[in-house]
Amino acid sequence: MTEAILLVGGKGTRLRPLTVHTPKPMVPAAGVPFLTHQLARARAAGVEHIVLATSYLAEVFEPHFGDGSDLGLHLEYVTEEEPLGTGGAIRNVASRLHSAPGDPVLIFNGDILTGLDIPALVDTHRTSGADVSLHLSRVEDPRAYGLVPTDGSGRVTAFLEKPQTPEEIVTDQINAGAYVFNRSVIDTIPADRPVSVERETFPGLLADGAHLQGMVDSTYWLDLGTPQAFVRGSADLVLGRAPSPAVPGRCGERLVLDTARVAADAKLTGGTVAGPGSRIGAGARVEGSTVLRDAVIEEGAVVRDSLIGAGARIGARTVLDGAVIGDGAVIGADNELRDGIRVWCDAHLPDGSVRFSSDQ
Ligand code: GTP
């Protein structure tokens, strides 16, 4: 049985302020910490032993997931004293693996929502005889990603981090953040210093003549690193566009968690989630948004494609579009916030004080 490493130690800076109190993999998507979806998908693919490589806010993972038995998994946790980067984190958990040197080990970034055929990636690895195999996804605009061109047989020919000029954009195949490593390759990563698997390990292996194999799988794929992507991913889980065995309850257009209270004439659409203890007032319209636990949306508010942090309060008739509201923030009545605007945790915006977007 293949075992897996999950990288969950990043600071999640792009997702601030939601990652101020909560590490990115623990921010709820479709009602459960995002990591739950990844763990459940790995389990469904036959993985039983998973080591979580933690660093930032490491202490919150184990109290929630324990030994993993609720998900049918055996989970272990390894915490870095100082963040070791993606490669260093992989090396740092090597002593917990049970695999023999030639065995394949799955490695997942902790912020990717995907329908990847995990057994197919392991099969590709075995049949190609590669040292490392990578899931590659195709995207329209690859500038924010690491490009991974391959030859006719799928063998990786280069790693190009975040290309900017048209000449640098030689392929639309990007590193999708899921790998199979031969166990022996993990042991060659330097121990006890930060290493980036994308910038150091992969290019180094290629330069040394190692066999790196790419598998293009054009299934659902989303990097939940930004607030806009996170909200989209959560809504796609609710709408059934993104596959996960861990979405709680029957969904449809919306997911209302048990203790949420939604006024009879409030309209929740587009994969909106009302978290536990949240309250949505009369006549409010909430579309494609995630409302975390104990947040309140008062009557007549209109919320689109936005993330509302735990315990935050959105005043009556306020309009939010593409906004991120930190935990505990209070937005008074009759405000208007648009276009990726972020309000910090516990901030207080008085009634009628704001009518702007981030590009003004
Ligand atoms: P940003 O700060 O917004 O870029 O997010 P991030 O910190 O999560 O970084 P990135 O998205 O590049 O990380 C990819 C994956 O690796 C995520 O699942 C991170 O949790 C994880 N990761 C990044 N750096 C570290 C690290 O130093 N240690 C561990 N254990 N995991 C890491």
Tab-separated table of C-alpha atoms and ligand atoms in Angstrom:
chain	number	residue	atom	x	y	z
A	1	MET	CA	0.000	0.000	0.000
A	2	THR	CA	1.429	3.389	-1.008
A	3	GLU	CA	1.932	5.891	1.801
A	4	ALA	CA	1.782	9.660	1.491
A	5	ILE	CA	3.264	12.893	2.774
A	6	LEU	CA	1.062	15.977	2.939
A	7	LEU	CA	2.767	19.375	3.013
A	8	VAL	CA	0.731	21.605	5.298
A	9	GLY	CA	3.319	23.897	6.907
A	10	GLY	CA	3.161	26.991	4.673
A	11	LYS	CA	2.282	30.428	6.052
A	12	GLY	CA	-0.484	30.944	3.496
A	13	THR	CA	0.404	34.625	3.079
A	14	ARG	CA	-1.730	35.031	-0.040
A	15	LEU	CA	-4.788	33.941	1.909
A	16	ARG	CA	-4.423	36.493	4.709
A	17	PRO	CA	-6.224	37.495	6.817
A	18	LEU	CA	-7.953	34.096	6.861
A	19	THR	CA	-4.658	32.438	7.717
A	20	VAL	CA	-3.881	34.718	10.669
A	21	HIS	CA	-5.454	32.325	13.189
A	22	THR	CA	-5.871	29.248	10.982
A	23	PRO	CA	-3.345	27.501	8.732
A	24	LYS	CA	-4.525	27.362	5.113
A	25	PRO	CA	-5.302	23.606	5.081
A	26	MET	CA	-7.562	24.090	8.130
A	27	VAL	CA	-9.695	26.898	6.652
A	28	PRO	CA	-13.122	25.323	6.053
A	29	ALA	CA	-14.113	24.599	2.461
A	30	ALA	CA	-17.617	23.186	1.979
A	31	GLY	CA	-18.045	22.973	5.736
A	32	VAL	CA	-14.928	21.041	6.770
A	33	PRO	CA	-11.240	21.972	7.034
A	34	PHE	CA	-9.932	21.887	3.478
A	35	LEU	CA	-7.418	19.191	4.402
A	36	THR	CA	-10.299	16.779	5.106
A	37	HIS	CA	-11.081	16.641	1.381
A	38	GLN	CA	-7.504	15.730	0.530
A	39	LEU	CA	-7.285	13.105	3.255
A	40	ALA	CA	-10.587	11.538	2.181
A	41	ARG	CA	-9.541	11.474	-1.474
A	42	ALA	CA	-6.212	9.853	-0.615
A	43	ARG	CA	-8.018	7.262	1.498
A	44	ALA	CA	-10.439	6.558	-1.349
A	45	ALA	CA	-7.401	5.922	-3.572
A	46	GLY	CA	-6.159	3.264	-1.144
A	47	VAL	CA	-3.634	5.281	0.890
A	48	GLU	CA	-3.646	4.309	4.584
A	49	HIS	CA	-0.586	5.940	6.141
A	50	ILE	CA	-0.139	9.714	5.818
A	51	VAL	CA	2.525	11.869	7.425
A	52	LEU	CA	1.589	15.542	7.821
A	53	ALA	CA	4.575	17.894	7.524
A	54	THR	CA	3.558	20.841	9.705
A	55	SER	CA	5.186	24.131	10.637
A	56	TYR	CA	3.031	27.299	10.724
A	57	LEU	CA	0.338	26.967	13.441
A	58	ALA	CA	1.290	23.290	13.690
A	59	GLU	CA	-0.570	22.783	16.951
A	60	VAL	CA	-4.063	22.871	15.420
A	61	PHE	CA	-3.847	19.799	13.173
A	62	GLU	CA	-3.552	16.926	15.644
A	63	PRO	CA	-6.373	18.015	18.006
A	64	HIS	CA	-8.698	18.018	14.991
A	65	PHE	CA	-7.658	14.884	13.081
A	66	GLY	CA	-6.098	12.833	15.907
A	67	ASP	CA	-4.722	9.503	14.729
A	68	GLY	CA	-6.877	9.677	11.589
A	69	SER	CA	-8.991	6.649	12.474
A	70	ASP	CA	-12.248	8.594	11.880
A	71	LEU	CA	-11.190	8.780	8.228
A	72	GLY	CA	-9.861	5.208	8.164
A	73	LEU	CA	-6.288	6.511	8.112
A	74	HIS	CA	-3.167	6.244	10.202
A	75	LEU	CA	-1.950	9.848	10.550
A	76	GLU	CA	1.353	11.037	11.926
A	77	TYR	CA	2.518	14.614	12.499
A	78	VAL	CA	6.023	16.006	12.176
A	79	THR	CA	6.646	19.660	13.052
A	80	GLU	CA	9.593	21.676	11.793
A	81	GLU	CA	11.238	23.950	14.343
A	82	GLU	CA	11.960	26.425	11.537
A	83	PRO	CA	10.078	26.175	8.215
A	84	LEU	CA	12.146	23.939	5.936
A	85	GLY	CA	10.401	24.740	2.642
A	86	THR	CA	8.659	22.128	0.525
A	87	GLY	CA	11.741	19.915	-0.099
A	88	GLY	CA	13.108	20.254	3.422
A	89	ALA	CA	9.697	19.310	4.808
A	90	ILE	CA	9.636	16.136	2.697
A	91	ARG	CA	13.129	15.163	3.864
A	92	ASN	CA	12.253	15.964	7.471
A	93	VAL	CA	9.516	13.310	7.654
A	94	ALA	CA	11.528	10.547	5.939
A	95	SER	CA	12.167	8.680	9.202
A	96	ARG	CA	8.404	8.099	9.593
A	97	LEU	CA	8.021	6.314	6.249
A	98	HIS	CA	7.705	2.550	6.134
A	99	SER	CA	8.516	2.216	2.422
A	100	ALA	CA	11.599	0.406	1.144
A	101	PRO	CA	14.110	2.412	-0.988
A	102	GLY	CA	12.519	1.445	-4.320
A	103	ASP	CA	8.920	1.951	-3.170
A	104	PRO	CA	6.807	4.871	-4.411
A	105	VAL	CA	5.741	7.561	-1.903
A	106	LEU	CA	2.959	10.018	-2.733
A	107	ILE	CA	3.474	13.684	-1.885
A	108	PHE	CA	0.725	16.302	-1.976
A	109	ASN	CA	0.739	20.067	-1.559
A	110	GLY	CA	-1.834	20.856	1.096
A	111	ASP	CA	-3.683	23.514	-0.869
A	112	ILE	CA	-4.703	21.820	-4.102
A	113	LEU	CA	-8.263	20.820	-4.913
A	114	THR	CA	-8.248	18.277	-7.705
A	115	GLY	CA	-9.952	15.250	-9.156
A	116	LEU	CA	-6.541	13.718	-9.969
A	117	ASP	CA	-6.618	9.988	-10.599
A	118	ILE	CA	-4.122	9.133	-7.846
A	119	PRO	CA	-3.754	5.421	-8.736
A	120	ALA	CA	-3.055	6.434	-12.365
A	121	LEU	CA	-0.177	8.654	-11.191
A	122	VAL	CA	1.290	5.745	-9.216
A	123	ASP	CA	0.824	3.460	-12.263
A	124	THR	CA	2.556	5.966	-14.531
A	125	HIS	CA	5.416	6.067	-12.045
A	126	ARG	CA	5.766	2.295	-11.956
A	127	THR	CA	5.441	1.667	-15.680
A	128	SER	CA	7.779	4.492	-16.730
A	129	GLY	CA	10.420	3.451	-14.191
A	130	ALA	CA	10.832	7.090	-13.145
A	131	ASP	CA	12.642	8.342	-10.048
A	132	VAL	CA	9.971	11.013	-9.561
A	133	SER	CA	6.602	11.474	-11.299
A	134	LEU	CA	4.594	14.688	-11.302
A	135	HIS	CA	0.952	15.491	-11.896
A	136	LEU	CA	0.817	18.189	-14.579
A	137	SER	CA	-2.221	20.322	-15.255
A	138	ARG	CA	-2.906	22.549	-18.245
A	139	VAL	CA	-3.850	26.174	-17.561
A	140	GLU	CA	-4.694	29.079	-19.832
A	141	ASP	CA	-2.430	31.593	-18.104
A	142	PRO	CA	0.613	29.813	-16.674
A	143	ARG	CA	2.474	32.930	-15.472
A	144	ALA	CA	1.823	32.301	-11.779
A	145	TYR	CA	3.023	28.698	-11.897
A	146	GLY	CA	6.028	26.497	-12.505
A	147	LEU	CA	6.085	25.265	-16.109
A	148	VAL	CA	7.021	21.647	-16.800
A	149	PRO	CA	7.619	20.860	-20.484
A	150	THR	CA	7.863	17.179	-21.413
A	151	ASP	CA	9.031	15.198	-24.458
A	152	GLY	CA	6.857	12.854	-26.526
A	153	SER	CA	7.110	10.092	-23.917
A	154	GLY	CA	6.092	12.374	-21.055
A	155	ARG	CA	9.625	12.688	-19.694
A	156	VAL	CA	10.270	16.087	-18.098
A	157	THR	CA	12.757	18.243	-20.033
A	158	ALA	CA	12.915	21.396	-17.881
A	159	PHE	CA	11.506	23.287	-14.888
A	160	LEU	CA	10.725	26.942	-15.504
A	161	GLU	CA	9.493	28.851	-12.456
A	162	LYS	CA	6.908	31.582	-12.992
A	163	PRO	CA	7.659	32.578	-16.613
A	164	GLN	CA	6.888	36.181	-17.553
A	165	THR	CA	7.878	36.784	-21.190
A	166	PRO	CA	6.112	35.082	-24.116
A	167	GLU	CA	9.431	33.363	-25.017
A	168	GLU	CA	9.553	31.771	-21.556
A	169	ILE	CA	6.036	30.351	-21.866
A	170	VAL	CA	7.035	27.228	-23.755
A	171	THR	CA	4.158	25.032	-22.586
A	172	ASP	CA	0.801	25.249	-20.834
A	173	GLN	CA	1.710	22.314	-18.546
A	174	ILE	CA	2.226	23.313	-14.939
A	175	ASN	CA	3.394	21.577	-11.800
A	176	ALA	CA	0.083	20.652	-10.168
A	177	GLY	CA	1.515	19.896	-6.710
A	178	ALA	CA	1.170	16.090	-6.520
A	179	TYR	CA	4.179	13.811	-6.907
A	180	VAL	CA	5.358	10.236	-6.583
A	181	PHE	CA	8.933	9.939	-5.304
A	182	ASN	CA	10.943	6.778	-5.031
A	183	ARG	CA	11.683	6.560	-1.320
A	184	SER	CA	15.431	6.556	-2.039
A	185	VAL	CA	15.151	9.965	-3.762
A	186	ILE	CA	13.640	11.496	-0.627
A	187	ASP	CA	16.731	10.420	1.301
A	188	THR	CA	18.992	12.408	-1.070
A	189	ILE	CA	17.359	15.777	-0.164
A	190	PRO	CA	19.655	17.690	2.227
A	191	ALA	CA	18.477	17.460	5.842
A	192	ASP	CA	18.140	20.309	8.344
A	193	ARG	CA	18.141	23.267	5.980
A	194	PRO	CA	15.414	24.878	3.900
A	195	VAL	CA	15.025	23.335	0.449
A	196	SER	CA	12.468	24.162	-2.231
A	197	VAL	CA	11.404	21.041	-4.078
A	198	GLU	CA	10.300	23.167	-7.046
A	199	ARG	CA	13.369	25.421	-7.308
A	200	GLU	CA	16.147	23.147	-6.051
A	201	THR	CA	15.274	19.441	-5.877
A	202	PHE	CA	13.550	19.016	-9.252
A	203	PRO	CA	16.019	21.075	-11.341
A	204	GLY	CA	18.918	19.395	-9.478
A	205	LEU	CA	17.599	15.901	-10.171
A	206	LEU	CA	17.111	16.779	-13.843
A	207	ALA	CA	20.659	18.156	-14.121
A	208	ASP	CA	21.968	14.919	-12.560
A	209	GLY	CA	20.226	12.831	-15.225
A	210	ALA	CA	17.395	11.477	-13.080
A	211	HIS	CA	14.204	10.319	-14.777
A	212	LEU	CA	11.330	12.688	-14.007
A	213	GLN	CA	8.030	11.744	-15.588
A	214	GLY	CA	5.057	14.031	-16.118
A	215	MET	CA	1.454	12.850	-16.199
A	216	VAL	CA	-1.001	15.331	-17.655
A	217	ASP	CA	-4.394	14.865	-16.045
A	218	SER	CA	-6.830	17.526	-17.179
A	219	THR	CA	-9.411	16.838	-14.510
A	220	TYR	CA	-10.653	19.527	-12.076
A	221	TRP	CA	-7.661	21.388	-10.628
A	222	LEU	CA	-7.484	24.513	-8.496
A	223	ASP	CA	-4.727	25.972	-6.344
A	224	LEU	CA	-6.579	27.381	-3.337
A	225	GLY	CA	-3.771	29.773	-2.478
A	226	THR	CA	-5.720	33.014	-3.029
A	227	PRO	CA	-9.020	34.107	-1.470
A	228	GLN	CA	-10.756	34.171	-4.860
A	229	ALA	CA	-9.632	30.615	-5.600
A	230	PHE	CA	-10.536	29.430	-2.109
A	231	VAL	CA	-14.101	30.715	-2.392
A	232	ARG	CA	-14.387	29.231	-5.885
A	233	GLY	CA	-13.092	25.852	-4.676
A	234	SER	CA	-15.463	25.723	-1.722
A	235	ALA	CA	-18.414	26.585	-3.980
A	236	ASP	CA	-17.326	23.968	-6.546
A	237	LEU	CA	-17.270	21.321	-3.814
A	238	VAL	CA	-20.813	22.253	-2.796
A	239	LEU	CA	-21.996	22.301	-6.411
A	240	GLY	CA	-20.392	18.903	-7.057
A	241	ARG	CA	-18.019	20.281	-9.709
A	242	ALA	CA	-15.025	19.324	-7.582
A	243	PRO	CA	-15.050	15.743	-6.324
A	244	SER	CA	-14.681	14.941	-2.626
A	245	PRO	CA	-16.092	12.165	-0.446
A	246	ALA	CA	-15.903	14.551	2.540
A	247	VAL	CA	-18.575	17.163	1.687
A	248	PRO	CA	-20.998	16.937	4.606
A	249	GLY	CA	-24.678	16.386	3.849
A	250	ARG	CA	-26.640	16.712	0.659
A	251	CYS	CA	-25.695	19.848	-1.215
A	252	GLY	CA	-27.162	21.454	-4.326
A	253	GLU	CA	-26.931	25.229	-4.589
A	254	ARG	CA	-25.992	25.735	-0.960
A	255	LEU	CA	-24.692	24.020	2.137
A	256	VAL	CA	-26.222	25.091	5.442
A	257	LEU	CA	-24.444	23.549	8.398
A	258	ASP	CA	-26.522	22.181	11.261
A	259	THR	CA	-26.557	25.084	13.683
A	260	ALA	CA	-26.715	27.871	11.080
A	261	ARG	CA	-29.864	29.994	11.045
A	262	VAL	CA	-31.013	31.274	7.678
A	263	ALA	CA	-34.052	33.576	7.363
A	264	ALA	CA	-36.850	32.055	5.295
A	265	ASP	CA	-36.573	34.696	2.569
A	266	ALA	CA	-32.765	34.858	2.460
A	267	LYS	CA	-31.350	33.524	-0.825
A	268	LEU	CA	-28.245	31.352	-0.760
A	269	THR	CA	-27.002	30.291	-4.209
A	270	GLY	CA	-23.962	29.360	-6.271
A	271	GLY	CA	-22.414	26.926	-3.786
A	272	THR	CA	-22.658	29.229	-0.759
A	273	VAL	CA	-21.780	27.712	2.611
A	274	ALA	CA	-23.358	28.910	5.859
A	275	GLY	CA	-20.985	27.690	8.579
A	276	PRO	CA	-22.031	26.337	11.976
A	277	GLY	CA	-23.624	28.968	14.208
A	278	SER	CA	-23.768	31.539	11.412
A	279	ARG	CA	-26.837	33.708	10.896
A	280	ILE	CA	-28.185	35.047	7.599
A	281	GLY	CA	-30.817	37.776	7.985
A	282	ALA	CA	-34.090	38.456	6.207
A	283	GLY	CA	-33.861	39.257	2.522
A	284	ALA	CA	-30.086	38.795	2.396
A	285	ARG	CA	-28.663	37.425	-0.852
A	286	VAL	CA	-25.488	35.364	-0.640
A	287	GLU	CA	-24.009	33.951	-3.826
A	288	GLY	CA	-20.928	31.737	-4.311
A	289	SER	CA	-19.584	32.710	-0.886
A	290	THR	CA	-18.206	31.049	2.214
A	291	VAL	CA	-19.574	32.238	5.552
A	292	LEU	CA	-17.511	30.771	8.355
A	293	ARG	CA	-18.677	29.763	11.817
A	294	ASP	CA	-20.661	32.241	13.936
A	295	ALA	CA	-20.511	34.984	11.293
A	296	VAL	CA	-23.588	37.175	10.902
A	297	ILE	CA	-25.003	38.662	7.712
A	298	GLU	CA	-27.714	41.140	8.524
A	299	GLU	CA	-30.939	41.776	6.644
A	300	GLY	CA	-30.808	42.911	3.057
A	301	ALA	CA	-27.043	42.477	2.686
A	302	VAL	CA	-25.816	41.299	-0.713
A	303	VAL	CA	-22.695	39.112	-0.674
A	304	ARG	CA	-21.076	37.684	-3.798
A	305	ASP	CA	-17.918	35.584	-4.242
A	306	SER	CA	-16.704	36.580	-0.793
A	307	LEU	CA	-15.171	34.932	2.240
A	308	ILE	CA	-16.584	35.953	5.603
A	309	GLY	CA	-14.323	35.029	8.534
A	310	ALA	CA	-15.422	33.339	11.751
A	311	GLY	CA	-17.484	35.604	13.985
A	312	ALA	CA	-17.435	38.494	11.508
A	313	ARG	CA	-20.509	40.694	11.120
A	314	ILE	CA	-21.830	42.205	7.890
A	315	GLY	CA	-24.273	45.069	8.453
A	316	ALA	CA	-27.700	45.492	6.926
A	317	ARG	CA	-27.822	46.359	3.197
A	318	THR	CA	-24.036	46.215	2.880
A	319	VAL	CA	-22.784	44.969	-0.498
A	320	LEU	CA	-19.712	42.737	-0.725
A	321	ASP	CA	-18.362	41.492	-4.040
A	322	GLY	CA	-15.082	39.563	-4.129
A	323	ALA	CA	-14.253	40.697	-0.589
A	324	VAL	CA	-12.385	38.931	2.205
A	325	ILE	CA	-13.471	39.742	5.723
A	326	GLY	CA	-11.157	38.595	8.518
A	327	ASP	CA	-12.293	36.750	11.637
A	328	GLY	CA	-14.207	38.961	14.046
A	329	ALA	CA	-14.313	42.021	11.763
A	330	VAL	CA	-17.424	44.189	11.900
A	331	ILE	CA	-18.638	45.890	8.734
A	332	GLY	CA	-21.387	48.382	9.545
A	333	ALA	CA	-24.594	48.851	7.579
A	334	ASP	CA	-24.778	50.430	4.114
A	335	ASN	CA	-21.168	49.853	3.062
A	336	GLU	CA	-19.922	48.664	-0.301
A	337	LEU	CA	-16.698	46.655	-0.679
A	338	ARG	CA	-15.611	45.156	-3.979
A	339	ASP	CA	-12.832	43.701	-6.104
A	340	GLY	CA	-10.640	41.661	-3.804
A	341	ILE	CA	-10.697	44.099	-0.906
A	342	ARG	CA	-9.498	42.573	2.381
A	343	VAL	CA	-10.573	43.649	5.823
A	344	TRP	CA	-8.271	42.599	8.645
A	345	CYS	CA	-9.358	40.468	11.592
A	346	ASP	CA	-11.310	42.419	14.240
A	347	ALA	CA	-11.334	45.631	12.161
A	348	HIS	CA	-14.382	47.850	12.571
A	349	LEU	CA	-15.924	49.801	9.697
A	350	PRO	CA	-18.711	52.157	10.824
A	351	ASP	CA	-22.087	52.362	9.076
A	352	GLY	CA	-21.984	53.947	5.625
A	353	SER	CA	-18.245	54.643	5.803
A	354	VAL	CA	-16.887	52.690	2.862
A	355	ARG	CA	-17.824	52.677	-0.775
A	356	PHE	CA	-14.792	51.562	-2.711
A	357	SER	CA	-12.912	48.819	-4.445
A	358	SER	CA	-9.250	47.836	-4.181
A	359	ASP	CA	-8.297	49.526	-7.466
A	360	GLN	CA	-9.503	52.986	-6.435
B	1	GTP	P1	1.745	31.438	0.300
B	1	GTP	O1	2.517	32.011	1.469
B	1	GTP	O2	0.449	32.158	0.105
B	1	GTP	O3	2.553	31.318	-0.955
B	1	GTP	O4	1.300	29.947	0.683
B	1	GTP	P2	2.159	28.725	1.284
B	1	GTP	O5	2.930	29.201	2.464
B	1	GTP	O6	1.207	27.614	1.540
B	1	GTP	O7	3.187	28.368	0.145
B	1	GTP	P3	2.960	27.462	-1.143
B	1	GTP	O8	1.564	27.654	-1.638
B	1	GTP	O9	4.059	27.694	-2.085
B	1	GTP	O10	3.164	26.006	-0.531
B	1	GTP	C1	2.842	24.833	-1.219
B	1	GTP	C2	2.546	23.761	-0.199
B	1	GTP	O11	3.683	23.479	0.598
B	1	GTP	C3	1.450	24.166	0.774
B	1	GTP	O12	0.667	23.034	1.012
B	1	GTP	C4	2.210	24.586	2.021
B	1	GTP	O13	1.477	24.299	3.211
B	1	GTP	C5	3.456	23.723	1.963
B	1	GTP	N1	4.639	24.395	2.503
B	1	GTP	C6	5.236	25.521	2.033
B	1	GTP	N2	6.319	25.825	2.760
B	1	GTP	C7	6.421	24.864	3.717
B	1	GTP	C8	7.351	24.617	4.798
B	1	GTP	O14	8.308	25.363	5.030
B	1	GTP	N3	7.115	23.515	5.566
B	1	GTP	C9	6.065	22.668	5.348
B	1	GTP	N4	5.908	21.620	6.163
B	1	GTP	N5	5.173	22.870	4.352
B	1	GTP	C10	5.353	23.951	3.549
